[in-house]
Coordinates of C-alpha atoms in Angstrom, one line a residue:
M1 CA -10.0 -18.9 -32.5
T2 CA -10.3 -19.4 -28.7
F3 CA -11.6 -16.8 -26.3
R4 CA -11.2 -17.1 -22.5
I5 CA -12.9 -14.9 -19.9
L6 CA -11.9 -14.7 -16.2
T7 CA -14.8 -13.4 -14.2
I8 CA -16.6 -13.6 -10.8
F9 CA -19.9 -13.8 -12.6
P10 CA -19.7 -16.7 -15.0
D11 CA -23.4 -17.0 -15.4
F12 CA -23.5 -13.5 -16.9
F13 CA -22.5 -14.8 -20.3
A14 CA -25.3 -17.4 -20.7
G15 CA -27.3 -14.7 -22.5
P16 CA -24.9 -12.7 -24.8
F17 CA -23.3 -15.8 -26.3
Q18 CA -26.4 -17.8 -27.1
H19 CA -27.7 -15.6 -29.9
G20 CA -26.7 -14.2 -33.2
V21 CA -23.3 -14.3 -34.9
V22 CA -21.3 -15.4 -31.9
A23 CA -23.6 -18.3 -31.1
N24 CA -23.5 -19.5 -34.7
A25 CA -19.7 -19.2 -34.9
A26 CA -19.4 -21.3 -31.7
E27 CA -21.9 -23.9 -32.9
S28 CA -20.0 -24.3 -36.2
G29 CA -16.6 -24.6 -34.4
L30 CA -15.2 -21.4 -35.8
I31 CA -14.6 -20.1 -32.3
Q32 CA -14.5 -21.5 -28.8
I33 CA -15.4 -19.6 -25.7
H34 CA -14.3 -20.7 -22.2
I35 CA -15.6 -19.0 -19.1
H36 CA -13.5 -19.3 -15.9
D37 CA -14.8 -18.5 -12.4
L38 CA -12.1 -16.4 -10.6
R39 CA -13.3 -17.8 -7.2
N40 CA -12.0 -21.2 -8.2
W41 CA -8.5 -19.9 -7.4
T42 CA -9.3 -18.6 -3.9
H43 CA -8.3 -20.6 -0.8
D44 CA -10.5 -19.3 2.0
R45 CA -13.9 -20.4 3.2
H46 CA -15.6 -17.3 1.8
R47 CA -13.8 -17.5 -1.6
T48 CA -12.6 -13.9 -1.3
V49 CA -11.4 -12.2 -4.4
D50 CA -11.3 -8.5 -3.2
D51 CA -9.8 -6.4 -0.5
R52 CA -9.5 -2.8 0.6
P53 CA -7.0 -0.6 -1.3
F54 CA -3.8 0.5 0.5
G55 CA -3.8 4.3 1.3
G56 CA -7.6 4.3 1.8
G57 CA -10.3 5.2 -0.7
E58 CA -13.7 4.1 -1.7
G59 CA -14.5 0.6 -2.9
M60 CA -12.7 -2.6 -3.1
L61 CA -10.0 -4.0 -5.4
L62 CA -9.6 -7.4 -7.0
K63 CA -6.6 -9.1 -5.4
P64 CA -3.7 -10.1 -7.6
A65 CA -3.1 -13.6 -6.2
P66 CA -6.3 -15.3 -7.6
I67 CA -5.9 -13.7 -11.0
F68 CA -2.2 -14.7 -11.3
E69 CA -2.9 -18.2 -10.2
A70 CA -5.9 -18.5 -12.6
V71 CA -3.9 -17.4 -15.6
E72 CA -0.8 -19.4 -14.7
S73 CA -2.8 -22.6 -14.3
I74 CA -4.8 -22.1 -17.5
W75 CA -1.7 -20.9 -19.5
P76 CA 1.3 -22.6 -17.8
E77 CA 3.3 -21.4 -20.9
R78 CA 2.5 -18.5 -23.1
S79 CA 3.0 -18.3 -26.9
P80 CA 3.3 -15.2 -29.1
R81 CA -0.1 -16.1 -30.6
Q82 CA -1.8 -15.8 -27.2
R83 CA -2.9 -12.4 -25.8
L84 CA -3.9 -11.6 -22.2
V85 CA -6.1 -8.5 -22.0
L86 CA -7.2 -6.6 -18.8
L87 CA -10.5 -4.8 -19.3
S88 CA -10.3 -1.5 -17.4
A89 CA -11.5 2.0 -17.6
Q90 CA -7.8 3.0 -17.4
G91 CA -6.9 1.1 -20.6
K92 CA -6.2 2.2 -24.1
R93 CA -9.3 2.8 -26.2
F94 CA -10.7 -0.4 -27.9
D95 CA -11.8 0.3 -31.4
Q96 CA -12.2 -1.4 -34.8
K97 CA -8.5 -1.4 -35.4
S98 CA -7.9 -3.1 -32.0
A99 CA -10.5 -5.7 -33.0
R100 CA -8.9 -6.4 -36.3
R101 CA -5.5 -6.6 -34.7
L102 CA -6.7 -9.2 -32.2
A103 CA -8.5 -11.1 -35.0
T104 CA -5.5 -11.3 -37.3
Q105 CA -2.5 -11.6 -34.9
F106 CA -3.7 -14.0 -32.3
D107 CA -5.2 -17.5 -32.0
E108 CA -6.3 -17.1 -28.4
V109 CA -7.5 -14.1 -26.5
F110 CA -7.8 -14.2 -22.7
L111 CA -10.0 -11.4 -21.1
I112 CA -9.8 -10.4 -17.5
C113 CA -12.9 -8.8 -16.2
G114 CA -12.3 -6.1 -13.6
R115 CA -14.9 -5.5 -10.8
Y116 CA -15.5 -3.2 -7.9
E117 CA -13.1 -0.2 -7.8
G118 CA -10.7 -2.0 -10.1
V119 CA -7.8 -4.5 -10.1
D120 CA -4.5 -4.5 -8.3
E121 CA -2.1 -2.6 -10.5
R122 CA 0.4 -5.5 -10.5
V123 CA -1.9 -7.4 -12.8
A124 CA -1.6 -4.7 -15.4
E125 CA 2.1 -4.3 -14.8
H126 CA 3.3 -7.9 -14.6
L127 CA 0.7 -10.2 -16.0
A128 CA -1.5 -8.7 -18.7
D129 CA -0.1 -8.0 -22.2
E130 CA -2.3 -4.9 -22.6
E131 CA -5.1 -3.0 -20.9
L132 CA -8.1 -2.0 -22.9
S133 CA -11.2 0.2 -22.3
I134 CA -14.3 0.2 -24.5
G135 CA -15.0 3.9 -24.0
D136 CA -14.7 7.0 -21.8
F137 CA -17.1 5.9 -19.2
V138 CA -17.1 3.5 -16.2
L139 CA -19.0 0.2 -16.0
S140 CA -19.7 -1.8 -12.9
G141 CA -17.6 -4.6 -14.2
G142 CA -15.7 -5.9 -17.3
E143 CA -18.3 -8.5 -18.2
L144 CA -20.2 -6.3 -20.6
A145 CA -16.9 -5.2 -22.1
A146 CA -15.8 -8.8 -22.6
A147 CA -19.0 -9.7 -24.5
L148 CA -18.5 -6.6 -26.7
V149 CA -14.9 -7.4 -27.5
I150 CA -15.6 -11.0 -28.4
D151 CA -18.5 -10.0 -30.6
C152 CA -16.4 -7.3 -32.4
V153 CA -13.4 -9.7 -32.9
A154 CA -15.4 -12.8 -33.8
R155 CA -17.3 -11.2 -36.7
L156 CA -13.9 -10.4 -38.3
L157 CA -12.8 -14.0 -38.4
P158 CA -13.1 -15.8 -41.8
G159 CA -16.4 -17.7 -42.2
V160 CA -18.2 -16.1 -39.2
L161 CA -20.2 -13.6 -41.3
G162 CA -22.3 -14.9 -44.2
N163 CA -20.8 -12.2 -46.4
Q164 CA -17.3 -11.4 -45.3
D165 CA -17.3 -8.2 -47.3
S166 CA -19.8 -6.8 -44.9
A167 CA -17.0 -6.6 -42.3
I168 CA -15.1 -4.4 -44.7
Q169 CA -17.7 -2.0 -46.1
E170 CA -18.9 -0.7 -42.7
S171 CA -18.3 2.0 -40.1
F172 CA -14.8 2.4 -38.9
S173 CA -13.3 0.4 -41.8
D174 CA -10.0 1.2 -43.4
A175 CA -11.6 4.3 -44.9
G176 CA -12.0 5.8 -41.4
L177 CA -15.6 6.9 -42.1
L178 CA -18.9 6.0 -40.7
D179 CA -21.0 3.8 -42.9
C180 CA -23.2 5.5 -45.5
P181 CA -27.0 5.7 -45.0
Q182 CA -28.8 2.6 -46.0
Y183 CA -32.4 2.1 -47.4
T184 CA -34.6 -0.9 -48.1
R185 CA -38.1 -1.5 -49.4
P186 CA -40.5 0.2 -49.8
A187 CA -38.8 2.9 -51.8
D188 CA -41.5 5.4 -50.7
F189 CA -42.4 5.1 -47.0
R190 CA -44.9 7.7 -45.7
G191 CA -43.7 10.1 -48.4
W192 CA -40.0 9.7 -47.5
K193 CA -38.3 8.4 -50.5
A194 CA -35.1 6.4 -50.9
P195 CA -32.5 8.4 -53.0
D196 CA -33.1 7.9 -56.7
V197 CA -29.5 7.1 -57.3
L198 CA -29.8 3.9 -55.3
L199 CA -32.6 2.7 -57.6
S200 CA -30.7 3.6 -60.8
G201 CA -28.6 0.5 -61.2
N202 CA -25.6 2.7 -62.0
H203 CA -22.9 1.2 -59.8
E204 CA -20.4 3.9 -60.2
E205 CA -22.9 6.6 -59.3
I206 CA -24.0 4.6 -56.3
R207 CA -20.4 4.2 -55.2
R208 CA -19.9 8.0 -55.4
W209 CA -23.1 8.7 -53.6
R210 CA -22.3 6.3 -50.8
L211 CA -18.8 7.8 -50.3
Q212 CA -20.2 11.4 -50.3
S213 CA -23.0 10.4 -47.9
A214 CA -20.6 8.6 -45.6
R215 CA -18.4 11.7 -45.4
A216 CA -21.4 13.9 -44.7
K217 CA -22.7 11.6 -42.0
T218 CA -19.2 11.4 -40.4
A219 CA -18.9 15.2 -40.4
R220 CA -22.3 15.5 -38.8
N221 CA -22.1 12.7 -36.1
R222 CA -18.3 12.1 -35.6
P223 CA -16.3 15.0 -36.9
D224 CA -13.4 13.8 -34.8
L225 CA -12.9 11.0 -37.3
L226 CA -12.2 13.4 -40.1
Q227 CA -9.4 15.2 -38.1

């Protein structure tokens, strides 16, 4: 799978993609990540990518022209297996289902990183296939969101995780619950003991305990998921 990122801060991604699962997947050729500097599609001496919003207001907006030119030069033709995503606080909520959809339905995902006060609305209306937000809060830019989306999607691709089942038996899986509590050695730590059932070797009892514990933890921390 190929990921592309359009940003005014290409050096930002030197850190997030050099460690862990994403780095291993890129090194083994399971994914490719291409970072594109939006300023390469500007035509003035100052490489200007933003301007004041019509109607007044605080902040600056990313102009449409450099974004359109960048996408159209990188993707002169679009296929159904390519997806162009604008990362924005005004977008639909990105969640595990969104990640799985991107991982299974597309071969190439292109992420546009917003900045400043936002992006000219014509990018969302006439260029992007969809607009996604990683949560009900505002970031200073879409770079953190892009790194998060790529990490979420990449780990769902075949071969990326050492044990692919771990992408199924986890929080926000098809069961719609948070993951159950997990314990490791030592079984007794400072007087706090791991549940006896996990040490019993009875797989059916362990399965039942994990399901019940997952429901209890979801009710405690994320009751909205049970609704």
